[in-house]
Amino acid sequence: MSGTDDKSDVGADGTRAGDTGADTTAGPGPRTDAGSALGASGDDAGAGSPPGAGGDGAAAPPALTTPRGRRPVVAALMLGMALAAIDGTIVSTAVPQIVGDLGGFTVFSWLFSGYLLAVTVTLPLYGKLSDTFGRKPVLIAGIILFLIGSVLCAAAWNMAALIAFRIVQGLGGGALQGTVQTIAADLYPLKERPRIQAKLSTVWATSAVAGPVVGGLLAGYADWRWIFLINLPVGAVALWLVVRHLHEPSRPRPAARPRVDWAGALAVFATGALLLTALVQGGVAWPWLSTPSLGLFGASAVLAALTVVIERRAAEPIIPGWVWRRRTIASVNLALGALGLLMVAPTVFLPTYAQSVLGLGPIAAGFVLSVMTLSWPVTAALSDRVYNRIGFRLTAIIGIGAALLILLAFPLLPYPGEPWHPALLMLLLGAALGLFQLPLIVGVQSTVGWAERGTTTASVLFCRQVGQSIGAAVFGAVANGVLAARLLDAPVTGLPDDLDAVARALEDPGALSAAATDYLRRAVDSAVDHVYIGAAGAAALALLALITLAPRRFPVITETAPRTTGAADRQDSPS
């Protein structure tokens, strides 16, 4: 399928349509707004024309970014990303201490669910705000809100207060995740973007490994409240670097005052909150076919329809229709939504497999998972050498195709097997997904100008987060369903009937006979195998989205306006 199939995305000569999302094809001349672009030559890897040079040979503007000027800004982005990344893992190992101090064992899962909800449903809003008012004020507001939430969490007096303050943290975390990724694309030209994306991937990888360790040490040797207080110095440094060193290009003053679609923002927030609550709590707090689940799904469907109506009538919608009308953006959204879905298998179920089936301790089980975070940044950093030759779409297809085969190999592992068996597969899976995700993010950001990049980036992250929530619900139901079916034929009675209870029972095998223990281990093995088959199905969906929907060549545009710069850039750049 060629890139010329979608007239709203690419014209007959390979150039991209205007930023307004109109269906007319733009000519190869320069545009005048801050996100202006020249028509691309059709080479989606960016090798055809250098950043700043148009497809028609127009003179390139002076390069305003230098390594010296970017260093403090990149440091600020990495610190900001670290705040959001480590917060998802550092709390997990301190849950026993938190529950012992504050109580609320029956609702402690909302420490994670509440934060996830707040991050996910605010991503579209922050993306639109950053396109309307600039990245810098949104990032500053996000850091401040995150730090306020951290202080409040440290001062929480009961579990309800802590959950509420975690939601405040999540409201700031949504701004951090989306805006950091957008600024990274603003700061670097296309050929250099893998450098910053690899650094941000390394932050996530390090946080996945360091978060539980740091959380456990603070909870065990200090106090769990320090888990939130250590955010303050990190956030303060990030805030100072952003205020001092981040400069955005000046934009023409709009003729009319920018309008924020607050009605659409509220509708998106309410729809996302109800849907994610139904997905997170269904099958846990109440059965899937119970009144609460059906009521939440029904209400979210009604609100989704209302949101569509509101957004169609809004002058500046939070989620513009062009996000889904442009095949390039829509295909990437679907592909990365499927990535969020499949990532539930290794991140949620692999530790249970490692402990319950392989008999490893928590630290060793964490290592089996963490090897994936070692190979992911490496292939992400090297992916530009691939997509500069064969293009974004084909590179991502190779990555997700390899991931599909690796996921299908997991059920073929011997029982009980050796720890290095799943560790090797996770190492290979991280390498495949690094080759899949980064080209899509860099590619889709390169198809839009400055004025649309925040919204585009937020839509990609939003879909990935929603996919993760759906995956947790769907695969949790699959695992418990397989386990329940296996336990119907159990050799003994009185065995636990869900995955969490089985995992806890296997931690104390002395309470079970050898035959019962082995049967439970095999049951968990079978349940996790089915989850990985489901994850392979998600990878197949991502592959299908790229093959059938994504244009063969991403319609890369080249900006003619100055990019976001660091402080030293302005001093070094020619007048």
mmCIF file of N, CA and C in Angstrom, residues 173-249:
data_model
loop_
_atom_site.group_PDB
_atom_site.id
_atom_site.type_symbol
_atom_site.label_atom_id
_atom_site.label_comp_id
_atom_site.label_asym_id
_atom_site.label_seq_id
_atom_site.Cartn_x
_atom_site.Cartn_y
_atom_site.Cartn_z
ATOM 1 N N GLY A 173 1.835 14.051 36.559
ATOM 2 C CA GLY A 173 2.555 13.059 35.771
ATOM 3 C C GLY A 173 2.105 13.017 34.330
ATOM 4 N N GLY A 174 0.826 13.287 34.070
ATOM 5 C CA GLY A 174 0.348 13.333 32.692
ATOM 6 C C GLY A 174 1.025 14.429 31.897
ATOM 7 N N ALA A 175 1.231 15.588 32.532
ATOM 8 C CA ALA A 175 1.934 16.686 31.855
ATOM 9 C C ALA A 175 3.389 16.332 31.611
ATOM 10 N N LEU A 176 4.013 15.644 32.564
ATOM 11 C CA LEU A 176 5.418 15.284 32.409
ATOM 12 C C LEU A 176 5.613 14.319 31.246
ATOM 13 N N GLN A 177 4.825 13.258 31.200
ATOM 14 C CA GLN A 177 5.037 12.234 30.171
ATOM 15 C C GLN A 177 4.859 12.782 28.764
ATOM 16 N N GLY A 178 3.746 13.453 28.520
ATOM 17 C CA GLY A 178 3.477 13.929 27.174
ATOM 18 C C GLY A 178 4.370 15.075 26.743
ATOM 19 N N THR A 179 4.582 16.048 27.632
ATOM 20 C CA THR A 179 5.321 17.253 27.253
ATOM 21 C C THR A 179 6.807 16.972 27.080
ATOM 22 N N VAL A 180 7.369 16.100 27.903
ATOM 23 C CA VAL A 180 8.786 15.757 27.756
ATOM 24 C C VAL A 180 9.041 15.135 26.390
ATOM 25 N N GLN A 181 8.181 14.208 25.976
ATOM 26 C CA GLN A 181 8.348 13.572 24.663
ATOM 27 C C GLN A 181 8.203 14.586 23.534
ATOM 28 N N THR A 182 7.298 15.551 23.702
ATOM 29 C CA THR A 182 7.091 16.552 22.659
ATOM 30 C C THR A 182 8.281 17.492 22.560
ATOM 31 N N ILE A 183 8.797 17.949 23.692
ATOM 32 C CA ILE A 183 9.958 18.849 23.682
ATOM 33 C C ILE A 183 11.167 18.138 23.083
ATOM 34 N N ALA A 184 11.303 16.855 23.373
ATOM 35 C CA ALA A 184 12.427 16.100 22.800
ATOM 36 C C ALA A 184 12.383 16.147 21.280
ATOM 37 N N ALA A 185 11.179 16.057 20.701
ATOM 38 C CA ALA A 185 11.054 16.140 19.242
ATOM 39 C C ALA A 185 11.291 17.565 18.750
ATOM 40 N N ASP A 186 10.870 18.563 19.529
ATOM 41 C CA ASP A 186 11.109 19.961 19.149
ATOM 42 C C ASP A 186 12.595 20.293 19.148
ATOM 43 N N LEU A 187 13.313 19.707 20.089
ATOM 44 C CA LEU A 187 14.689 20.102 20.353
ATOM 45 C C LEU A 187 15.666 19.559 19.321
ATOM 46 N N TYR A 188 15.356 18.380 18.766
ATOM 47 C CA TYR A 188 16.294 17.708 17.877
ATOM 48 C C TYR A 188 15.720 17.614 16.465
ATOM 49 N N PRO A 189 16.541 17.783 15.449
ATOM 50 C CA PRO A 189 16.100 17.485 14.089
ATOM 51 C C PRO A 189 15.911 15.981 13.926
ATOM 52 N N LEU A 190 15.267 15.606 12.836
ATOM 53 C CA LEU A 190 14.868 14.220 12.637
ATOM 54 C C LEU A 190 16.017 13.233 12.790
ATOM 55 N N LYS A 191 17.168 13.523 12.177
ATOM 56 C CA LYS A 191 18.269 12.563 12.184
ATOM 57 C C LYS A 191 18.862 12.352 13.567
ATOM 58 N N GLU A 192 18.659 13.322 14.482
ATOM 59 C CA GLU A 192 19.250 13.222 15.809
ATOM 60 C C GLU A 192 18.261 12.785 16.876
ATOM 61 N N ARG A 193 16.996 12.609 16.524
ATOM 62 C CA ARG A 193 15.998 12.291 17.544
ATOM 63 C C ARG A 193 16.212 10.941 18.218
ATOM 64 N N PRO A 194 16.743 9.918 17.528
ATOM 65 C CA PRO A 194 17.002 8.668 18.255
ATOM 66 C C PRO A 194 17.923 8.859 19.449
ATOM 67 N N ARG A 195 18.802 9.858 19.403
ATOM 68 C CA ARG A 195 19.721 10.088 20.524
ATOM 69 C C ARG A 195 18.957 10.436 21.804
ATOM 70 N N ILE A 196 18.044 11.405 21.698
ATOM 71 C CA ILE A 196 17.300 11.802 22.899
ATOM 72 C C ILE A 196 16.281 10.733 23.284
ATOM 73 N N GLN A 197 15.662 10.080 22.300
ATOM 74 C CA GLN A 197 14.702 9.039 22.628
ATOM 75 C C GLN A 197 15.371 7.854 23.314
ATOM 76 N N ALA A 198 16.592 7.539 22.912
ATOM 77 C CA ALA A 198 17.323 6.462 23.583
ATOM 78 C C ALA A 198 17.626 6.833 25.027
ATOM 79 N N LYS A 199 17.955 8.108 25.255
ATOM 80 C CA LYS A 199 18.204 8.542 26.627
ATOM 81 C C LYS A 199 16.949 8.436 27.480
ATOM 82 N N LEU A 200 15.811 8.835 26.918
ATOM 83 C CA LEU A 200 14.566 8.736 27.662
ATOM 84 C C LEU A 200 14.193 7.267 27.891
ATOM 85 N N SER A 201 14.458 6.399 26.917
ATOM 86 C CA SER A 201 14.215 4.965 27.113
ATOM 87 C C SER A 201 15.099 4.412 28.223
ATOM 88 N N THR A 202 16.334 4.903 28.290
ATOM 89 C CA THR A 202 17.232 4.470 29.361
ATOM 90 C C THR A 202 16.710 4.889 30.727
ATOM 91 N N VAL A 203 16.101 6.077 30.796
ATOM 92 C CA VAL A 203 15.502 6.531 32.057
ATOM 93 C C VAL A 203 14.404 5.565 32.497
ATOM 94 N N TRP A 204 13.546 5.171 31.554
ATOM 95 C CA TRP A 204 12.488 4.222 31.889
ATOM 96 C C TRP A 204 13.061 2.881 32.312
ATOM 97 N N ALA A 205 14.082 2.414 31.610
ATOM 98 C CA ALA A 205 14.684 1.126 31.946
ATOM 99 C C ALA A 205 15.316 1.164 33.336
ATOM 100 N N THR A 206 16.049 2.228 33.611
ATOM 101 C CA THR A 206 16.684 2.354 34.923
ATOM 102 C C THR A 206 15.644 2.449 36.030
ATOM 103 N N SER A 207 14.566 3.174 35.769
ATOM 104 C CA SER A 207 13.514 3.333 36.771
ATOM 105 C C SER A 207 12.837 2.005 37.073
ATOM 106 N N ALA A 208 12.646 1.174 36.040
ATOM 107 C CA ALA A 208 12.000 -0.125 36.245
ATOM 108 C C ALA A 208 12.806 -1.010 37.178
ATOM 109 N N VAL A 209 14.144 -0.883 37.101
ATOM 110 C CA VAL A 209 15.011 -1.699 37.950
ATOM 111 C C VAL A 209 15.244 -1.043 39.307
ATOM 112 N N ALA A 210 15.497 0.261 39.296
ATOM 113 C CA ALA A 210 15.871 0.954 40.532
ATOM 114 C C ALA A 210 14.677 1.255 41.421
ATOM 115 N N GLY A 211 13.486 1.465 40.833
ATOM 116 C CA GLY A 211 12.326 1.850 41.629
ATOM 117 C C GLY A 211 12.017 0.899 42.766
ATOM 118 N N PRO A 212 11.805 -0.387 42.489
ATOM 119 C CA PRO A 212 11.509 -1.306 43.588
ATOM 120 C C PRO A 212 12.629 -1.404 44.617
ATOM 121 N N VAL A 213 13.875 -1.322 44.166
ATOM 122 C CA VAL A 213 15.008 -1.414 45.101
ATOM 123 C C VAL A 213 15.023 -0.209 46.040
ATOM 124 N N VAL A 214 14.913 0.993 45.462
ATOM 125 C CA VAL A 214 14.925 2.204 46.281
ATOM 126 C C VAL A 214 13.724 2.234 47.215
ATOM 127 N N GLY A 215 12.554 1.856 46.701
ATOM 128 C CA GLY A 215 11.364 1.836 47.543
ATOM 129 C C GLY A 215 11.505 0.880 48.717
ATOM 130 N N GLY A 216 12.060 -0.311 48.449
ATOM 131 C CA GLY A 216 12.259 -1.270 49.524
ATOM 132 C C GLY A 216 13.250 -0.791 50.563
ATOM 133 N N LEU A 217 14.339 -0.161 50.118
ATOM 134 C CA LEU A 217 15.342 0.340 51.061
ATOM 135 C C LEU A 217 14.775 1.458 51.938
ATOM 136 N N LEU A 218 14.044 2.391 51.324
ATOM 137 C CA LEU A 218 13.485 3.486 52.107
ATOM 138 C C LEU A 218 12.429 2.999 53.086
ATOM 139 N N ALA A 219 11.580 2.069 52.630
ATOM 140 C CA ALA A 219 10.544 1.545 53.518
ATOM 141 C C ALA A 219 11.137 0.711 54.646
ATOM 142 N N GLY A 220 12.238 -0.007 54.353
ATOM 143 C CA GLY A 220 12.824 -0.885 55.357
ATOM 144 C C GLY A 220 13.740 -0.192 56.339
ATOM 145 N N TYR A 221 14.463 0.837 55.881
ATOM 146 C CA TYR A 221 15.486 1.455 56.739
ATOM 147 C C TYR A 221 15.188 2.902 57.103
ATOM 148 N N ALA A 222 14.173 3.492 56.518
ATOM 149 C CA ALA A 222 13.825 4.864 56.881
ATOM 150 C C ALA A 222 12.325 4.902 57.172
ATOM 151 N N ASP A 223 11.571 5.519 56.297
ATOM 152 C CA ASP A 223 10.122 5.600 56.442
ATOM 153 C C ASP A 223 9.532 5.683 55.048
ATOM 154 N N TRP A 224 8.368 5.070 54.840
ATOM 155 C CA TRP A 224 7.785 5.045 53.499
ATOM 156 C C TRP A 224 7.504 6.440 52.964
ATOM 157 N N ARG A 225 7.352 7.430 53.837
ATOM 158 C CA ARG A 225 7.048 8.793 53.374
ATOM 159 C C ARG A 225 8.210 9.391 52.573
ATOM 160 N N TRP A 226 9.414 8.886 52.803
ATOM 161 C CA TRP A 226 10.558 9.381 52.033
ATOM 162 C C TRP A 226 10.476 8.974 50.562
ATOM 163 N N ILE A 227 9.669 7.978 50.258
ATOM 164 C CA ILE A 227 9.466 7.603 48.859
ATOM 165 C C ILE A 227 8.934 8.785 48.052
ATOM 166 N N PHE A 228 8.129 9.592 48.679
ATOM 167 C CA PHE A 228 7.567 10.765 48.006
ATOM 168 C C PHE A 228 8.423 12.006 48.203
ATOM 169 N N LEU A 229 9.091 12.114 49.343
ATOM 170 C CA LEU A 229 9.888 13.304 49.615
ATOM 171 C C LEU A 229 11.137 13.388 48.746
ATOM 172 N N ILE A 230 11.674 12.237 48.298
ATOM 173 C CA ILE A 230 12.881 12.309 47.457
ATOM 174 C C ILE A 230 12.566 12.896 46.084
ATOM 175 N N ASN A 231 11.274 13.014 45.759
ATOM 176 C CA ASN A 231 10.924 13.675 44.497
ATOM 177 C C ASN A 231 11.234 15.170 44.524
ATOM 178 N N LEU A 232 11.279 15.755 45.725
ATOM 179 C CA LEU A 232 11.398 17.212 45.823
ATOM 180 C C LEU A 232 12.724 17.743 45.282
ATOM 181 N N PRO A 233 13.890 17.222 45.710
ATOM 182 C CA PRO A 233 15.131 17.765 45.134
ATOM 183 C C PRO A 233 15.269 17.475 43.643
ATOM 184 N N VAL A 234 14.835 16.292 43.203
ATOM 185 C CA VAL A 234 14.911 15.965 41.772
ATOM 186 C C VAL A 234 14.029 16.919 40.970
ATOM 187 N N GLY A 235 12.809 17.106 41.437
ATOM 188 C CA GLY A 235 11.895 17.999 40.746
ATOM 189 C C GLY A 235 12.348 19.440 40.778
ATOM 190 N N ALA A 236 12.954 19.867 41.897
ATOM 191 C CA ALA A 236 13.422 21.254 42.000
ATOM 192 C C ALA A 236 14.524 21.533 40.981
ATOM 193 N N VAL A 237 15.448 20.583 40.825
ATOM 194 C CA VAL A 237 16.518 20.761 39.838
ATOM 195 C C VAL A 237 15.939 20.806 38.423
ATOM 196 N N ALA A 238 15.020 19.881 38.126
ATOM 197 C CA ALA A 238 14.385 19.876 36.806
ATOM 198 C C ALA A 238 13.661 21.180 36.542
ATOM 199 N N LEU A 239 12.963 21.695 37.544
ATOM 200 C CA LEU A 239 12.214 22.940 37.381
ATOM 201 C C LEU A 239 13.163 24.105 37.106
ATOM 202 N N TRP A 240 14.255 24.171 37.834
ATOM 203 C CA TRP A 240 15.215 25.269 37.640
ATOM 204 C C TRP A 240 15.832 25.209 36.238
ATOM 205 N N LEU A 241 16.177 24.014 35.796
ATOM 206 C CA LEU A 241 16.773 23.878 34.467
ATOM 207 C C LEU A 241 15.790 24.288 33.373
ATOM 208 N N VAL A 242 14.529 23.923 33.532
ATOM 209 C CA VAL A 242 13.525 24.293 32.533
ATOM 210 C C VAL A 242 13.339 25.801 32.489
ATOM 211 N N VAL A 243 13.177 26.412 33.655
ATOM 212 C CA VAL A 243 12.956 27.868 33.715
ATOM 213 C C VAL A 243 14.158 28.616 33.165
ATOM 214 N N ARG A 244 15.341 28.153 33.485
ATOM 215 C CA ARG A 244 16.559 28.890 33.138
ATOM 216 C C ARG A 244 17.007 28.653 31.696
ATOM 217 N N HIS A 245 16.859 27.446 31.190
ATOM 218 C CA HIS A 245 17.532 27.098 29.940
ATOM 219 C C HIS A 245 16.610 26.786 28.760
ATOM 220 N N LEU A 246 15.342 26.498 28.996
ATOM 221 C CA LEU A 246 14.462 26.140 27.883
ATOM 222 C C LEU A 246 13.842 27.391 27.270
ATOM 223 N N HIS A 247 14.048 27.571 25.978
ATOM 224 C CA HIS A 247 13.468 28.705 25.259
ATOM 225 C C HIS A 247 12.727 28.173 24.041
ATOM 226 N N GLU A 248 11.523 28.680 23.849
ATOM 227 C CA GLU A 248 10.724 28.279 22.701
ATOM 228 C C GLU A 248 10.729 29.386 21.653
ATOM 229 N N PRO A 249 10.574 29.027 20.391
ATOM 230 C CA PRO A 249 10.545 30.058 19.349
ATOM 231 C C PRO A 249 9.335 30.964 19.526
#
